[in-house]
Coordinates of C-alpha atoms and ligand atoms in Angstrom, one line a residue:
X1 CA -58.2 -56.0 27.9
X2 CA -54.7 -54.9 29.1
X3 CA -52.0 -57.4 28.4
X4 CA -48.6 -57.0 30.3
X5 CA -45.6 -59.3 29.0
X6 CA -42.3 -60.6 30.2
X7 CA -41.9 -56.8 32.0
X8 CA -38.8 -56.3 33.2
X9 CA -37.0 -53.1 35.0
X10 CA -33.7 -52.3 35.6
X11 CA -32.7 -49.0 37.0
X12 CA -29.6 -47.7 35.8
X13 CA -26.3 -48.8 38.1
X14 CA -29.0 -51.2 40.5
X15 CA -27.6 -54.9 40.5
X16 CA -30.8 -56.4 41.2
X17 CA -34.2 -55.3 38.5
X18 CA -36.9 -53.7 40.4
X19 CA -39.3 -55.6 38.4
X20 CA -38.6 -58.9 36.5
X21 CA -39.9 -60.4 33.9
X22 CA -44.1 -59.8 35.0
X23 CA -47.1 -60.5 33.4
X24 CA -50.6 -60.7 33.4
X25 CA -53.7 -59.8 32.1
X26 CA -56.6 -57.3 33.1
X27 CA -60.5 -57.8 31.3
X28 CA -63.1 -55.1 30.9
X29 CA -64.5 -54.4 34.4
X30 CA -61.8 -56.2 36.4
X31 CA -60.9 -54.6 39.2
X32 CA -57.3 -55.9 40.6
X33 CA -55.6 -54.7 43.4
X34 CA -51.7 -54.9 43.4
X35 CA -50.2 -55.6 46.6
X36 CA -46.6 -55.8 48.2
X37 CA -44.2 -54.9 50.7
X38 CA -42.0 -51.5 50.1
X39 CA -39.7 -51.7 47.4
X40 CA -42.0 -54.7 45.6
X41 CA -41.8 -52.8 42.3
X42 CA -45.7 -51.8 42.7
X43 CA -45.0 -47.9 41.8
X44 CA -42.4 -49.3 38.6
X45 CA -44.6 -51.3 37.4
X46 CA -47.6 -49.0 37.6
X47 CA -45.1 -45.8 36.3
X48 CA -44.1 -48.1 32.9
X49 CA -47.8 -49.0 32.5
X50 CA -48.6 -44.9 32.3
X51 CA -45.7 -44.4 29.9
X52 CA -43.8 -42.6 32.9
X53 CA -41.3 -44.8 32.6
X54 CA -39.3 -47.1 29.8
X55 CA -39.9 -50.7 30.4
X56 CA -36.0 -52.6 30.2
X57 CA -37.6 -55.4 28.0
X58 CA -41.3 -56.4 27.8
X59 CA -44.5 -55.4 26.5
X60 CA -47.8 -53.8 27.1
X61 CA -50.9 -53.8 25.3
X62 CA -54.5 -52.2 25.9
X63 CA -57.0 -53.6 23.0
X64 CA -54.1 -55.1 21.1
X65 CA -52.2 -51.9 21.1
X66 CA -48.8 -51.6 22.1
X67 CA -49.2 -48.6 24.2
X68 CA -45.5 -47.3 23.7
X69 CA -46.4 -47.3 20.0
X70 CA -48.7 -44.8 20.2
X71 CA -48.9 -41.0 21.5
X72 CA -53.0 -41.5 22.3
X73 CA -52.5 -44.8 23.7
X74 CA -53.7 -43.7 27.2
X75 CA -56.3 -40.8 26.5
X76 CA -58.8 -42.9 27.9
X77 CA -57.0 -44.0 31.5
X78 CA -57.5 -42.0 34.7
X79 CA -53.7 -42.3 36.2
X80 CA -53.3 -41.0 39.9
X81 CA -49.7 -42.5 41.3
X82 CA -47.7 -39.0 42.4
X83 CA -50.1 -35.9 43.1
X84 CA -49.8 -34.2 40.0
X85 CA -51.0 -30.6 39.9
X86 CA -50.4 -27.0 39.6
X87 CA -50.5 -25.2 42.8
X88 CA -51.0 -21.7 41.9
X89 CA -54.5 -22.1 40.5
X90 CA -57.6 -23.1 42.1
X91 CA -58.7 -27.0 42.6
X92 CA -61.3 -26.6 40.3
X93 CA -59.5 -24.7 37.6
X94 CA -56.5 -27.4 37.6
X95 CA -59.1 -29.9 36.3
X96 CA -60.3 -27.6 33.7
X97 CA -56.6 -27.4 32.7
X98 CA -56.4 -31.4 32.6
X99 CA -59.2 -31.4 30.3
X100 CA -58.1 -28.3 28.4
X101 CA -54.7 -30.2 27.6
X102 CA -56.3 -33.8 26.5
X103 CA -58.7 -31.2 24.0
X104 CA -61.4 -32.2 26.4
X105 CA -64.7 -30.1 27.3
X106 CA -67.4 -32.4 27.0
X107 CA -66.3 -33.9 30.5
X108 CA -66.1 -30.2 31.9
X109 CA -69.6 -31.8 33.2
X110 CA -67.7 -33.8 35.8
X111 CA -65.7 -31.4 37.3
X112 CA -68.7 -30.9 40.0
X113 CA -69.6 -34.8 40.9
X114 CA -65.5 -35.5 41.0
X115 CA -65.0 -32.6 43.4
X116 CA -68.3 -33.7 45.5
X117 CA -66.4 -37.3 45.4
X118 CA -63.5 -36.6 47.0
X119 CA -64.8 -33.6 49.1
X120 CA -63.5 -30.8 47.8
X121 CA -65.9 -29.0 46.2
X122 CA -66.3 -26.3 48.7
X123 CA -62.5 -25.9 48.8
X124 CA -63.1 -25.7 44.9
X125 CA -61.9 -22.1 44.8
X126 CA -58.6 -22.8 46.5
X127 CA -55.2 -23.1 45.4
X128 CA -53.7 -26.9 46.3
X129 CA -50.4 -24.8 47.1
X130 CA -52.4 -24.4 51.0
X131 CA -53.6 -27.9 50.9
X132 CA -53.0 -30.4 53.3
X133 CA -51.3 -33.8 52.1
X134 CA -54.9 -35.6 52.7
X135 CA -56.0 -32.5 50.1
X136 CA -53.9 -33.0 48.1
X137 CA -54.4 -36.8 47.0
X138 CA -57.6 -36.3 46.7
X139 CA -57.2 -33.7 44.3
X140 CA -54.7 -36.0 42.1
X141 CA -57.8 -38.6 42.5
X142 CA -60.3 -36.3 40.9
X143 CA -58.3 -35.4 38.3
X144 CA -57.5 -39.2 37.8
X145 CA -61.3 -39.8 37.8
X146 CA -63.0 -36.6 35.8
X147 CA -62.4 -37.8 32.2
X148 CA -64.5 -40.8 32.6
X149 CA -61.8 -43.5 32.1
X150 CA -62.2 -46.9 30.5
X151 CA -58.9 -47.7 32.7
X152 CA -57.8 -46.3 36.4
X153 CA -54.3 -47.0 37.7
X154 CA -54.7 -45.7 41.1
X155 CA -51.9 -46.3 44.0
X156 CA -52.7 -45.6 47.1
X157 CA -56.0 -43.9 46.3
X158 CA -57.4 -44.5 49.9
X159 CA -55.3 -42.3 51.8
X160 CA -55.8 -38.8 52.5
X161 CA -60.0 -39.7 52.8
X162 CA -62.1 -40.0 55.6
X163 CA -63.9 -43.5 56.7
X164 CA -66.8 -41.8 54.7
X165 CA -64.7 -41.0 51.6
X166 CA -63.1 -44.2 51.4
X167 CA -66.8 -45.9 51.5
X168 CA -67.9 -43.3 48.9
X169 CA -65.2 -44.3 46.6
X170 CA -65.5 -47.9 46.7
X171 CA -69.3 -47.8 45.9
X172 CA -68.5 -45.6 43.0
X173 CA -65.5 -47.4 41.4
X174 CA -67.2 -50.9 41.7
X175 CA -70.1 -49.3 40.0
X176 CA -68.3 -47.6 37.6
X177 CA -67.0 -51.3 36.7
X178 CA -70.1 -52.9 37.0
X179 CA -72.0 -50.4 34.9
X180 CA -69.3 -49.1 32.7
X181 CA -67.1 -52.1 32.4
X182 CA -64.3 -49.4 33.8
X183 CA -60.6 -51.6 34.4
X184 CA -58.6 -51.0 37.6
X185 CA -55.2 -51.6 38.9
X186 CA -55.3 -50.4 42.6
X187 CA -52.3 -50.7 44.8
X188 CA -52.7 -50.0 48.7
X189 CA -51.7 -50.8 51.6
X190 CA -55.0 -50.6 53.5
X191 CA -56.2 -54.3 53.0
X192 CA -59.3 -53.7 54.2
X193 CA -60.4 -51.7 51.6
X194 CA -58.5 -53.5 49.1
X195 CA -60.8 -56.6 50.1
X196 CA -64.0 -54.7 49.4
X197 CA -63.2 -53.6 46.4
X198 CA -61.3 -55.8 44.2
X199 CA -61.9 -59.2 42.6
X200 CA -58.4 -60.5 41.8
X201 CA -54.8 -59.9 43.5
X202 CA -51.3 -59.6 41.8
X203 CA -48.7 -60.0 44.3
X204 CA -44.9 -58.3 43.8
X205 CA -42.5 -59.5 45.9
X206 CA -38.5 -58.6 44.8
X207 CA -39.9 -57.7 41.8
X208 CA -41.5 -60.7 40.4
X209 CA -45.5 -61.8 40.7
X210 CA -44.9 -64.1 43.4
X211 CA -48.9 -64.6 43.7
X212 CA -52.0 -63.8 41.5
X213 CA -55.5 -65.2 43.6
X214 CA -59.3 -64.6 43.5
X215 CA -60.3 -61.7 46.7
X216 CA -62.2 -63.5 49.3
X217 CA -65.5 -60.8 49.1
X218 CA -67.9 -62.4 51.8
X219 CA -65.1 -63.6 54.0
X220 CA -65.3 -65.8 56.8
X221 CA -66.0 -65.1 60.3
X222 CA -64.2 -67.0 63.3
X223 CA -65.7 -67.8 66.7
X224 CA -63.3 -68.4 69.7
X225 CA -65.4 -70.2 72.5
X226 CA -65.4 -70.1 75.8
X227 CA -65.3 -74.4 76.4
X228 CA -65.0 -76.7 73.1
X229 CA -68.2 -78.1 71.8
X230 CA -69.6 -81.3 73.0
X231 CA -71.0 -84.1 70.6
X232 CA -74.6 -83.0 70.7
X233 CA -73.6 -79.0 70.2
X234 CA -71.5 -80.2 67.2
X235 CA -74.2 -81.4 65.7
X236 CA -76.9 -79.1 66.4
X237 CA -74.2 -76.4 64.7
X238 CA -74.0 -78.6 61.8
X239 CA -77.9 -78.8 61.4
X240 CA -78.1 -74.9 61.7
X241 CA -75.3 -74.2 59.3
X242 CA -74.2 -77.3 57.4
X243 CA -71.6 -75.4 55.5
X244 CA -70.3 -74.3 59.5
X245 CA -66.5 -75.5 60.2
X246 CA -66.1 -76.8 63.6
X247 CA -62.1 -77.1 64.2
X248 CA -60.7 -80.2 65.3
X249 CA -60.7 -79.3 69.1
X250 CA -63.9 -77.8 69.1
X251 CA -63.3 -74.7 70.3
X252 CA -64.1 -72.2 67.3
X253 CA -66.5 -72.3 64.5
X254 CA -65.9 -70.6 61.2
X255 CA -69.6 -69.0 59.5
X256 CA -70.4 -67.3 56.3
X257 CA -70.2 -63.6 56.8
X258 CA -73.1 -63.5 54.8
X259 CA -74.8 -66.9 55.2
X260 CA -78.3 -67.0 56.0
X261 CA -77.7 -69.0 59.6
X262 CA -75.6 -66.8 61.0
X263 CA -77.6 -65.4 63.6
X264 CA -79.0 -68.5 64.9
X265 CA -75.3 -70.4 64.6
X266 CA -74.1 -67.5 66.9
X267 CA -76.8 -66.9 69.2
X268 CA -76.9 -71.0 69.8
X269 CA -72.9 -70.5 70.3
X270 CA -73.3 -68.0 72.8
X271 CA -75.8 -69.7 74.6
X272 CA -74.1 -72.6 75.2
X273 CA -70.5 -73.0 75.0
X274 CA -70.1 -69.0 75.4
X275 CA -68.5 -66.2 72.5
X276 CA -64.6 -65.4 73.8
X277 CA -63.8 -63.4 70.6
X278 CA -65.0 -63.1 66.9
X279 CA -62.9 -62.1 64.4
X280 CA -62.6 -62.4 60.3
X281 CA -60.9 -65.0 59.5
X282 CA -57.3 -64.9 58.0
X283 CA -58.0 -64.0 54.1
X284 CA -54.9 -65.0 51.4
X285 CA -54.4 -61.0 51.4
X286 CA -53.4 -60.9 55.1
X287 CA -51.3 -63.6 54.5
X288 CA -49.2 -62.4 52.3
X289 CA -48.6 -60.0 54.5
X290 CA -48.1 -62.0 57.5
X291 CA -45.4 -64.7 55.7
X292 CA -42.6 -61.9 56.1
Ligands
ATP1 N1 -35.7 -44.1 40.1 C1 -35.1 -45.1 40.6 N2 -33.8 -45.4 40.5 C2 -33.2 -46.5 41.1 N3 -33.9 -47.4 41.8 C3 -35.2 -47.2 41.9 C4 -35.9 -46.1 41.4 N4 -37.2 -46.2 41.7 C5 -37.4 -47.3 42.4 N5 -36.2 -47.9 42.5 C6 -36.0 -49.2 43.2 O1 -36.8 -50.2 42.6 C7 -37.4 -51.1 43.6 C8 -38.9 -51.0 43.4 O2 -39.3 -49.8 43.9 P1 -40.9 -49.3 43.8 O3 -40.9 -47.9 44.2 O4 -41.4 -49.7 42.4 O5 -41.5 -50.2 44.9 P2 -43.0 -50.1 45.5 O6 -43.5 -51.5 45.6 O7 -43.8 -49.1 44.8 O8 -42.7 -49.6 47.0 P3 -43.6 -48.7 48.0 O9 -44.6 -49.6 48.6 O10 -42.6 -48.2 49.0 O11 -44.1 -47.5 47.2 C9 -36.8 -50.7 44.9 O12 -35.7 -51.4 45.2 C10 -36.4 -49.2 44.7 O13 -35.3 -48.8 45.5

């Protein structure tokens, strides 16, 4: 478990702390994504929890360590928050460097699936110096990802990869904390992917966690329709689907993405009171968003 304590940052000459006084707690396999506006205090927070930056006052631990106290405190993270690489030698050579510096050949192994990851493995013999910027990221991801981390910080690990990638990588990091009880901290903007992949949300705004909820995976799906419902259609909705939310005026339905009914609740919708627009509903991630 990571542990983060009354974290607080206060860049030299600022009048206001870019983070202030934070704190929360991450378990084995949890994956939580970290979401605010620009200038929340995501990257400080993320940059003092990989020991790129001093904390002003606070704490953190990973299994009861504190991890300033220690020079080996982090051998087992995966970090990716700037692209960090050399650009003179090939892709695949800069993560043989990564793991020559950390004393580490027995993950040499993973150099191969990583690059396959992220797409680069027939680039693998190119220097990152002629990359593009999409490139690049994923080449800080797979050096992030190739030492088989207990714990990933990754910000913005989505961008730079293709709708394919960004699928790809999902599957594989909720795996990897299924089946290897792997931690994440994931910042993004892209909500959408954020939703499918984590299971808790910390929310910085000005600095402080103004939020912490449970992701909404299975979310909600809203039908606009064409006339409200009458009596007699509400309740043949309700007999479908009784877990079905017919609004007050009638005139859209919310379903379980995932329930069992939806078919029939939709295909009765459509059939009588006519489908004007579905959409997902609203989740407490969009939200925050949207409260500007
Ligand atoms: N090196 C620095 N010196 C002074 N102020 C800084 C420094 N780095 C960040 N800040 C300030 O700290 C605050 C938090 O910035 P931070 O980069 O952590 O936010 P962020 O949530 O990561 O933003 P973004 O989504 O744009 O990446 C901002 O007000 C920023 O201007």
């Amino acid at each position: 478990m990571l542990t983060v304590s009354h974290l607080s940052k206060r860049y030299p000459g600022s009048s206001a702390p870019a983070l202030d006084d934070v704190g929360f707690t991450i378990g084995d396999g949890e994956i939580v994504g970290l979401i605010g506006r620009n200038g929340a205090g995501k990257t400080t927070l993320m940059a003092m929890m990989a020991k790129a930056r001093r904390p002003t006052t606070g704490t953190i631990t990973y299994r009861g360590v504190d991890i300033l106290s220690r020079d080996d405190a982090l051998d087992r993270f995966g970090i990716m928050i700037q692209p960090v690489f050399l650009p003179h030698i090939s892709a695949e050579d800069n993560l043989r460097f990564y793991l020559g510096v950390h004393g580490d050949k027995a993950h040499e192994r993973n150099i191969r699936p990583v690059l396959e990851l992220v797409g680069l493995w027939r680039y693998r013999t190119r220097r990152p110096s002629g990359f593009s910027f999409g490139m690049k990221q994923r080449l800080a991801l797979a050096i992030a990802m190739v030492n088989d981390p207990e714990f990933l910080i990754l910000d913005e690990p989505f961008v730079g990869l293709d709708p394919d990638g960004v699928l790809q990588l999902i599957t594989v990091l909720r795996r990897w904390a299924v089946d290897r009880g792997v931690s994440m901290l994931v910042s993004s903007h892209q909500l959408n992917e954020l939703q499918e992949l984590c299971g808790r949300f910390l929310f910085l705004e000005n600095g402080r966690l103004a939020d912490e909820f449970a992701g909404e995976r299975g979310s909600t799906i809203v039908v606009d329709l064409s006339r409200p419902l009458g009596a007699g259609e509400r309740s043949t909705i309700a007999m479908l689907d009784p877990s079905a939310v017919i609004r007050d005026d009638g005139a859209s339905v919310e379903i379980a993405a995932e329930g069992a009914s939806l078919n029939r609740v939709v295909g009765t919708l459509a059939s009588t009171a006519g489908i004007a627009a579905i959409h997902d509903k609203a989740t407490r991630l969009a939200e925050c968003f949207g409260e500007a």
